[in-house]
Structures are given as structure tokens and as C-alpha cells.
Amino acid sequence: MNIFEWLTGYCTVEIRSWYCERIITAVTKAGIAIWNIQRIDEKTMHIRIGLYEDKELIGIVESEKEKLSPDTEIKILEKEGFIPWLFQHKMRSGFVAGAILCLTAIILMFSIIWSIDTKGLQAISPIDFSNALEKNGLYVGALSGGHDFDEIRLSLMREFSNIAYVTFNINGSRLEIDVEESTMPPETVDNLEYRNIVAKEDGVLILAEAYEGKINVKVGQAVEKGDLLVSGIFPSKEIGYRPVRASAKMLAYTKRTYESFTPYTVTEYVHTKESCNKYEISVFNIKIPLPFLGNHSYEFFDTNEETVHLTAGEDVLPVSIKVSNITKLEAKTHTLTKKEAEEKLLAEINERMRPDINGLEVTDKTVTFSETELGLYCRVDCTVIDDIAFPQPIYTEFIERLPTQKE
């Protein structure tokens, strides 16, 4: 049962007729809200309506009497909710006062935003996004109603260019925001930017092609990082030297080196079966730790946290409990054999190499191991074919010519 149904009160009505659907249609057309419709048998249905709409329902049935079967019967089974409960306890002033306070607290819970849960932020700073929400009136402590979410969405999309869409959902006292970020377009390059082509690393050229600019190297030549490969100052017979936007493809054999070390004696921390739970209660966004629970003397431990929100039906109340499961870790020391150490080192180096040489051709690979008193050292040397062409802008500056003595 929804908490709002209980606060406003409702009637459970039994309809007995061969024309139950006709009655429901007439009631709906009359503007009476119906919910929780249940078929009991062939000629019996149960429905729920508002607390004070029972007389109107009976009047509609009377007006439709000629269209219904003679045995049609409408029965009010029960009236439930806060107001009927209040009448039942009208002789007890303490109950009434407590009920009023409870009702006030519940209304306060659902009329104010007590927590904001934002998902989908990747490139956008959570602090900047939170500040933007606050400018639009969405913050902890703000009223949950009266917001123009369409206008807020447009405001956020104007402020953050990479937001594609924002979804807002108020769930009781909790505001849930789902941000969908768009892929930012790559930075545009000014085609008129004058530049040279230099080597981004050492290598031996196996392909040297200049598409624009004056090439300064040839196949088989060894170059060092920073060497000029293609000049952006192009000689022209018509207008002399002129700057251009140099471009080229320079494939070369390059060297990559990867190193790693592991001691033979390794200490690992493994989970044990010993654990405890620590609790923290949050009421109206005020965190209250329970220090008498979850005390431990673990030297090493791992923590997993889970937050459970108190709900009333489908609505989330501003009350939550954070449960921290603390698992004791035990330090275990074991000695690696030389083979185990080699496998461990190669796995580590291969993990680092994978993104670095992805899409490149490896023509040679040498693995070298060397032992020390403490452990094993590994070095992997690779020969990789890579395009070492790197654009370097040419910065031009006009320098005023000094006048001669004759001038």
C-alpha cells in the first residue's frame, strides 16, 4: 500500500454484478479515481476509491440501474487510512497528538530533498555539476516540488556542452539524476598552421614519404629523437622560400624496453572467515555512527560498504543505514621458485606492453633475466615498426628591419 493512499484514506468497495466492467467505465467517466482492481469471481470485483467518494459511486450506480442486472449490489467493505484511524482513537488525545506529529514528520520527509544521487558523470566534475544544480534550486534541503525540470535540463545542457540529456526522478525524499554525456568532437587542427615534421623517437627509417614540405632524410638512415625529417620551409622557384604545413609518413625500426623486478619472498594479504559489521544511520542527511557495533582489532582488513534506504511502498524516506562489512586479512608469506618468479615478471611486463604496442608490428623480442640476492630482474627489449613522424609548429615572428646609415 502506498503511504499517500494511507494518509488520504480510501474505501474498499465490492461490486457484484454481471456488468462490473460497465460500472467501472461509468465511474471512470465521472472522474472518480479507481485503483487496485481485483477480479474475485465471474460477477464480483473489488476496487479502491477515495475515502469520501463512496456516496458518489453509489449515486452513479443508481443512475445506471436500467443498464445493469437486477441483482447488482454495491458494498463498502472497509474504510482505511489515517483519517479513519484518527476517528477510531478520537477519545485518546495522546494518540491524536502523536498522529498529528507523525503526519507532520511524514509530510516533511516527502516535501524536502534529503539526498541527491547522480549517475553517469564521466568528464564532468561532480563538484561543478553539484554547483550547477544548486544554482537551479536543486540541493539537499530544497523543496521537492515546484521545479521546472525541463528548464533545469536545458540550463545544464547550456552550461556543460558535453551533456546530451539529463533525467530527473524524485523518489520520495530522494532525487535521482541520470546524466548522459555525449562524445566530445576531437580538437580541430588549423590547416593553415605551418609546421615541420620531426622524429618522435630514435629509429632506423624503412619508409620515408613526404606529402608536403622538403624531405631531409632517406630510407636506411638512423635518426634520433627531435631530428628534422621534413622541413616546413619549402623552396619555390616562383616566390622563393615559403612556409607550408608539412606532412609525411615515416616508418622506422624503433626500440622499446620494459623492466620489472620481483623479490623471491612475497607477502600477500588473503581474506579470512573472520569478519564483523559496522553500522551508520543517516536521518535527514545527519550521519549517526553506532560505535558499540563493529569494533575490531584487525591489523589488516578489507571493507565493503552497502547503503540500505528505508522505503514506504515505492517511495524512499530520508532514513538510511550504511552497513560496512569488515573482513580480516591475514598476511601470508611464501617463497617463489625461479620459474614462478619468471612467470610473474613476464605477466606483469606483457600487461604493460599490451596497450603500448597495440596495433604495431613487433619484429624482434629479447627477454633477459638476472638474479640478485633479493630476487629476480627481467628486461624485455623489442624492435617495433612505428610511424615516428611528429608535427612541430613553426613559430613565425615579424622582426622590423633596422634602418641603414644611408637611410
CSV table of N, CA and C in Angstrom, one decimal, residues 225-291:
chain,number,residue,atom,x,y,z
A,225,LYS,N,65.7,11.2,-31.7
A,225,LYS,CA,64.5,11.9,-31.3
A,225,LYS,C,64.8,13.4,-31.5
A,226,GLY,N,63.8,14.1,-32.2
A,226,GLY,CA,63.9,15.5,-32.4
A,226,GLY,C,64.6,15.9,-33.7
A,227,ASP,N,65.2,15.0,-34.4
A,227,ASP,CA,65.8,15.3,-35.7
A,227,ASP,C,64.7,15.8,-36.7
A,228,LEU,N,65.1,16.7,-37.6
A,228,LEU,CA,64.2,17.2,-38.6
A,228,LEU,C,64.1,16.2,-39.7
A,229,LEU,N,62.9,15.8,-40.0
A,229,LEU,CA,62.7,14.8,-41.1
A,229,LEU,C,62.1,15.5,-42.3
A,230,VAL,N,61.2,16.4,-42.2
A,230,VAL,CA,60.6,17.1,-43.3
A,230,VAL,C,60.5,18.6,-42.9
A,231,SER,N,61.1,19.4,-43.7
A,231,SER,CA,61.1,20.9,-43.4
A,231,SER,C,59.8,21.5,-43.9
A,232,GLY,N,59.2,22.4,-43.0
A,232,GLY,CA,58.1,23.1,-43.5
A,232,GLY,C,58.4,24.4,-44.2
A,233,ILE,N,59.7,24.7,-44.4
A,233,ILE,CA,60.1,25.8,-45.3
A,233,ILE,C,60.4,25.2,-46.6
A,234,PHE,N,59.6,25.5,-47.6
A,234,PHE,CA,59.7,24.8,-48.9
A,234,PHE,C,60.2,25.8,-49.9
A,235,PRO,N,61.3,25.4,-50.6
A,235,PRO,CA,61.8,26.3,-51.7
A,235,PRO,C,60.9,26.3,-52.9
A,236,SER,N,60.6,27.5,-53.4
A,236,SER,CA,59.8,27.6,-54.6
A,236,SER,C,60.5,28.5,-55.6
A,237,LYS,N,60.5,28.1,-56.9
A,237,LYS,CA,61.2,28.9,-57.9
A,237,LYS,C,60.4,30.2,-58.2
A,238,GLU,N,59.1,30.2,-57.9
A,238,GLU,CA,58.3,31.3,-58.3
A,238,GLU,C,58.4,32.4,-57.2
A,239,ILE,N,58.2,32.0,-55.9
A,239,ILE,CA,58.2,33.0,-54.8
A,239,ILE,C,59.2,32.8,-53.8
A,240,GLY,N,60.2,32.0,-54.1
A,240,GLY,CA,61.3,31.7,-53.1
A,240,GLY,C,60.8,30.8,-52.0
A,241,TYR,N,61.4,30.9,-50.8
A,241,TYR,CA,61.1,30.1,-49.7
A,241,TYR,C,59.7,30.5,-49.1
A,242,ARG,N,58.9,29.5,-48.8
A,242,ARG,CA,57.6,29.8,-48.2
A,242,ARG,C,57.3,28.7,-47.2
A,243,PRO,N,56.6,29.1,-46.1
A,243,PRO,CA,56.2,28.1,-45.1
A,243,PRO,C,55.0,27.3,-45.5
A,244,VAL,N,55.0,26.0,-45.3
A,244,VAL,CA,53.9,25.1,-45.6
A,244,VAL,C,53.6,24.2,-44.4
A,245,ARG,N,52.5,23.5,-44.5
A,245,ARG,CA,52.0,22.6,-43.5
A,245,ARG,C,52.6,21.2,-43.8
A,246,ALA,N,53.8,20.9,-43.4
A,246,ALA,CA,54.5,19.7,-43.7
A,246,ALA,C,53.7,18.4,-43.2
A,247,SER,N,53.7,17.4,-44.0
A,247,SER,CA,53.0,16.1,-43.6
A,247,SER,C,53.8,15.0,-44.3
A,248,ALA,N,53.9,13.9,-43.6
A,248,ALA,CA,54.7,12.8,-44.1
A,248,ALA,C,54.4,11.5,-43.3
A,249,LYS,N,54.9,10.4,-43.9
A,249,LYS,CA,54.8,9.0,-43.3
A,249,LYS,C,56.2,8.5,-43.1
A,250,MET,N,56.6,8.3,-41.9
A,250,MET,CA,58.0,7.9,-41.6
A,250,MET,C,58.0,6.6,-40.8
A,251,LEU,N,58.0,5.4,-41.4
A,251,LEU,CA,58.1,4.2,-40.7
A,251,LEU,C,59.5,3.8,-40.4
A,252,ALA,N,59.7,3.4,-39.1
A,252,ALA,CA,61.1,3.1,-38.7
A,252,ALA,C,61.1,2.0,-37.7
A,253,TYR,N,62.3,1.3,-37.7
A,253,TYR,CA,62.5,0.3,-36.6
A,253,TYR,C,62.8,1.1,-35.3
A,254,THR,N,62.1,0.8,-34.3
A,254,THR,CA,62.3,1.5,-33.0
A,254,THR,C,62.5,0.5,-31.9
A,255,LYS,N,63.1,0.9,-30.8
A,255,LYS,CA,63.4,0.0,-29.7
A,255,LYS,C,62.5,0.4,-28.5
A,256,ARG,N,61.9,-0.6,-27.9
A,256,ARG,CA,61.1,-0.5,-26.7
A,256,ARG,C,61.7,-1.4,-25.6
A,257,THR,N,61.9,-0.9,-24.4
A,257,THR,CA,62.4,-1.6,-23.3
A,257,THR,C,61.5,-1.6,-22.1
A,258,TYR,N,61.3,-2.8,-21.6
A,258,TYR,CA,60.4,-2.9,-20.4
A,258,TYR,C,61.1,-3.7,-19.3
A,259,GLU,N,61.0,-3.2,-18.1
A,259,GLU,CA,61.8,-3.8,-17.0
A,259,GLU,C,60.9,-4.0,-15.8
A,260,SER,N,61.2,-5.1,-15.0
A,260,SER,CA,60.4,-5.3,-13.8
A,260,SER,C,61.3,-6.2,-12.9
A,261,PHE,N,60.9,-6.1,-11.6
A,261,PHE,CA,61.7,-6.8,-10.6
A,261,PHE,C,60.7,-7.4,-9.6
A,262,THR,N,61.0,-8.6,-9.1
A,262,THR,CA,60.2,-9.2,-8.0
A,262,THR,C,61.1,-9.9,-7.0
A,263,PRO,N,60.8,-9.8,-5.8
A,263,PRO,CA,61.6,-10.5,-4.8
A,263,PRO,C,61.1,-12.0,-4.7
A,264,TYR,N,62.0,-12.8,-4.3
A,264,TYR,CA,61.6,-14.2,-4.2
A,264,TYR,C,60.6,-14.4,-3.0
A,265,THR,N,60.8,-13.6,-2.0
A,265,THR,CA,59.9,-13.7,-0.8
A,265,THR,C,58.8,-12.7,-1.0
A,266,VAL,N,57.5,-13.2,-1.1
A,266,VAL,CA,56.4,-12.3,-1.4
A,266,VAL,C,55.4,-12.4,-0.3
A,267,THR,N,54.9,-11.3,0.2
A,267,THR,CA,53.8,-11.3,1.2
A,267,THR,C,52.5,-10.9,0.5
A,268,GLU,N,51.5,-11.7,0.7
A,268,GLU,CA,50.2,-11.4,0.2
A,268,GLU,C,49.1,-11.4,1.3
A,269,TYR,N,48.1,-10.6,1.2
A,269,TYR,CA,47.1,-10.5,2.2
A,269,TYR,C,45.8,-11.1,1.6
A,270,VAL,N,45.4,-12.2,2.3
A,270,VAL,CA,44.2,-13.0,1.9
A,270,VAL,C,43.1,-12.9,2.9
A,271,HIS,N,41.9,-13.0,2.4
A,271,HIS,CA,40.7,-12.9,3.2
A,271,HIS,C,40.6,-14.1,4.1
A,272,THR,N,40.1,-13.9,5.3
A,272,THR,CA,39.8,-14.9,6.3
A,272,THR,C,38.3,-15.0,6.5
A,273,LYS,N,37.9,-16.0,7.3
A,273,LYS,CA,36.4,-16.1,7.5
A,273,LYS,C,36.0,-15.2,8.7
A,274,GLU,N,36.9,-14.6,9.3
A,274,GLU,CA,36.6,-13.7,10.4
A,274,GLU,C,36.2,-12.3,9.9
A,275,SER,N,35.0,-11.8,10.4
A,275,SER,CA,34.5,-10.5,9.9
A,275,SER,C,33.6,-10.0,10.9
A,276,CYS,N,33.2,-8.7,10.8
A,276,CYS,CA,32.2,-8.0,11.6
A,276,CYS,C,31.6,-6.9,10.8
A,277,ASN,N,30.4,-6.4,11.3
A,277,ASN,CA,29.7,-5.4,10.6
A,277,ASN,C,29.7,-4.1,11.4
A,278,LYS,N,29.9,-3.0,10.7
A,278,LYS,CA,29.8,-1.7,11.4
A,278,LYS,C,28.6,-0.9,10.7
A,279,TYR,N,27.8,-0.2,11.6
A,279,TYR,CA,26.6,0.4,11.1
A,279,TYR,C,26.7,1.9,11.3
A,280,GLU,N,26.0,2.6,10.4
A,280,GLU,CA,25.9,4.0,10.5
A,280,GLU,C,24.5,4.4,10.0
A,281,ILE,N,23.8,5.1,10.8
A,281,ILE,CA,22.4,5.5,10.5
A,281,ILE,C,22.4,7.0,10.0
A,282,SER,N,21.7,7.3,8.9
A,282,SER,CA,21.6,8.6,8.4
A,282,SER,C,20.1,9.0,8.5
A,283,VAL,N,19.8,10.1,9.2
A,283,VAL,CA,18.5,10.6,9.3
A,283,VAL,C,18.5,12.0,8.9
A,284,PHE,N,17.7,12.4,7.9
A,284,PHE,CA,17.7,13.7,7.3
A,284,PHE,C,19.1,14.2,7.0
A,285,ASN,N,19.9,13.3,6.4
A,285,ASN,CA,21.2,13.5,6.0
A,285,ASN,C,22.2,13.8,7.1
A,286,ILE,N,21.8,13.5,8.4
A,286,ILE,CA,22.7,13.6,9.5
A,286,ILE,C,23.2,12.2,9.9
A,287,LYS,N,24.5,12.0,9.8
A,287,LYS,CA,25.1,10.6,10.0
A,287,LYS,C,25.3,10.4,11.5
A,288,ILE,N,24.8,9.2,11.9
A,288,ILE,CA,25.0,8.9,13.3
A,288,ILE,C,25.7,7.5,13.4
A,289,PRO,N,27.0,7.4,13.7
A,289,PRO,CA,27.6,6.1,13.8
A,289,PRO,C,27.3,5.4,15.0
A,290,LEU,N,27.3,4.1,15.0
A,290,LEU,CA,27.0,3.3,16.1
A,290,LEU,C,28.3,2.7,16.6
A,291,PRO,N,29.0,3.3,17.5
A,291,PRO,CA,30.4,2.9,17.9
A,291,PRO,C,30.4,1.6,18.6
